[in-house]
Short mmCIF file of C-alpha atoms in Angstrom, two decimals:
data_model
loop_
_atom_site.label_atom_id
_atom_site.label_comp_id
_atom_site.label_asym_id
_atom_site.label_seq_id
_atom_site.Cartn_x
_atom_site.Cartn_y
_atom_site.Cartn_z
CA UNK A 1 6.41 17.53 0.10
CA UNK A 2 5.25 14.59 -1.90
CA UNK A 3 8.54 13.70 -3.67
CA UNK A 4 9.62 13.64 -0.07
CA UNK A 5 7.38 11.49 1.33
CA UNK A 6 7.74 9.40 -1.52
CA UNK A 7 11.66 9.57 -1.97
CA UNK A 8 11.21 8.45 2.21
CA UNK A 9 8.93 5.70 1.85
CA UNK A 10 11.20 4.08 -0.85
CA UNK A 11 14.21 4.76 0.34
CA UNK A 12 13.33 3.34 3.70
CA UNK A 13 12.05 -0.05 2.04
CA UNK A 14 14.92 -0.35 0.67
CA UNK A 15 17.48 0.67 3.29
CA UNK A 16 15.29 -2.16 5.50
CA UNK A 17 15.70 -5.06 2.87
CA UNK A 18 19.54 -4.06 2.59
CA UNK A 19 19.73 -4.17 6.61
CA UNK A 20 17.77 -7.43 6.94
CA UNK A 21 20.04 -8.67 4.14
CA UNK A 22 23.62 -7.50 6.00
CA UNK A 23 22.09 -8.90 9.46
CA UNK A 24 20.04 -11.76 8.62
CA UNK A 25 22.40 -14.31 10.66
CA UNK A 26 24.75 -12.40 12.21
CA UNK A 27 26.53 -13.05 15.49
CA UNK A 28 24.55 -10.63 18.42
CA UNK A 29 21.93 -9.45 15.95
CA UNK A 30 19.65 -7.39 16.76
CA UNK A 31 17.48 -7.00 13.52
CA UNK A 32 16.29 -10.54 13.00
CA UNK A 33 13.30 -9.82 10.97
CA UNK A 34 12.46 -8.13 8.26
CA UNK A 35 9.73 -6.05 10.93
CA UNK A 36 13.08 -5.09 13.37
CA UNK A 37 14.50 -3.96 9.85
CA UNK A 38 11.04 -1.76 9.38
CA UNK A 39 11.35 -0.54 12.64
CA UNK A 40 14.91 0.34 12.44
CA UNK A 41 14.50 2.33 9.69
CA UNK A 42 11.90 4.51 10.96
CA UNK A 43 13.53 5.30 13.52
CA UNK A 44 16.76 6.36 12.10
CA UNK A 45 15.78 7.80 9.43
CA UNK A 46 13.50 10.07 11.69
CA UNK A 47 16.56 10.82 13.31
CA UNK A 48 14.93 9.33 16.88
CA UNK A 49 17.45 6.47 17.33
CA UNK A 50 16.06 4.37 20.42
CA UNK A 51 18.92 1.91 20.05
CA UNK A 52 16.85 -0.64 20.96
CA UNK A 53 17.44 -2.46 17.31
CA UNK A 54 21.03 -1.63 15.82
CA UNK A 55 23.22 -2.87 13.19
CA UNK A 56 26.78 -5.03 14.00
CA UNK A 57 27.73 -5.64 10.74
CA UNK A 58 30.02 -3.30 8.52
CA UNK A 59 27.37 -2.69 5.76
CA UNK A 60 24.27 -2.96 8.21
CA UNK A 61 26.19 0.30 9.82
CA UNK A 62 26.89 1.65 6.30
CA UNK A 63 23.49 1.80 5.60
CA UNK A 64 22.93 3.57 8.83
CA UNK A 65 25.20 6.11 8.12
CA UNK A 66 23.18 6.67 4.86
CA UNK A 67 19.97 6.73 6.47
CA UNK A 68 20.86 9.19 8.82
CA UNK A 69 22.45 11.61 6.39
CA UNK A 70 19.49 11.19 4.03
CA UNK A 71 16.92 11.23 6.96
CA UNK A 72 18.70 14.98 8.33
CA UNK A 73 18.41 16.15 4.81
CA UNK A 74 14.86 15.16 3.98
CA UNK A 75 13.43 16.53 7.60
CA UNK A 76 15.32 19.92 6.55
CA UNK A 77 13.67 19.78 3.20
CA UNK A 78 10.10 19.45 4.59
CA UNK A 79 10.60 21.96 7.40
CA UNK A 80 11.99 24.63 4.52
CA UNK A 81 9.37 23.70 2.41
CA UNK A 82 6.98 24.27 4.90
CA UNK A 83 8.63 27.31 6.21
CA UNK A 84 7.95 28.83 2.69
CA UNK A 85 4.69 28.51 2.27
CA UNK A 86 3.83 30.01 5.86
CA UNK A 87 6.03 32.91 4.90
CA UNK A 88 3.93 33.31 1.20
CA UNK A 89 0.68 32.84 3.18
CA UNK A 90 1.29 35.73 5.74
CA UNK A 91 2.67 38.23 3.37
CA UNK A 92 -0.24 37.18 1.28
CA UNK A 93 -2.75 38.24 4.14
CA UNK A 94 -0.47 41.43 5.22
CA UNK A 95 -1.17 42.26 1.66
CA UNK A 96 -4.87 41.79 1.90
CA UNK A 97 -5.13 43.57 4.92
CA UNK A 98 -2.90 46.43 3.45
CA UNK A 99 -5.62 47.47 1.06
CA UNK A 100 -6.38 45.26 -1.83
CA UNK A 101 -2.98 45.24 -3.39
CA UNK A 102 -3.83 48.37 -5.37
CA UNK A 103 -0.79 50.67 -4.89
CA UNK A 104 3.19 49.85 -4.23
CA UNK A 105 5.23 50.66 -1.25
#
């Protein structure tokens, strides 16, 4: 879960410099700052997508499309990792409860 929060926290500095880069100027930008970048960012890759910010250029979008992949991916990675160690924890206490672990099934 840390590489993940990690791997999201960089990643999503960096996909907001390369948006703020792509739109910086653009004709009916919506990202005009490098805080509407920020913002942006956490919301796609948290797969909420207001649409109040969006991308109009061709790489703004590309990174978008990265973002979103990547942001899927990583929510699926911390929900199975997660998952896991709820699983472990109740057979864990089943096992407990069982009798001390002292004879197989």
């Amino acid at each position: 879960m840390a590489y993940s929060g990690l791997t999201a926290l960089l990643l999503g500095f960096v996909g907001a410099l390369s948006v703020y880069r792509a739109e910086r100027g653009a004709r009916e930008a919506t990202i005009e700052n490098f805080g509407d970048a920020l913002w942006w960012v956490c919301v796609t890759l948290s797969t909420t997508g207001y649409g109040d910010v969006a991308p109009v250029t061709f790489h703004g979008r590309l990174v978008g499309v990265l973002l979103m992949s990547v942001g899927v991916g990583l929510i699926g990675a911390v929900v199975g990792v997660f998952s896991s160690w709820l699983v472990q924890s109740f057979r864990r206490r089943e096992e407990d409860d069982a009798g001390g672990g002292g004879g197989g099934p």
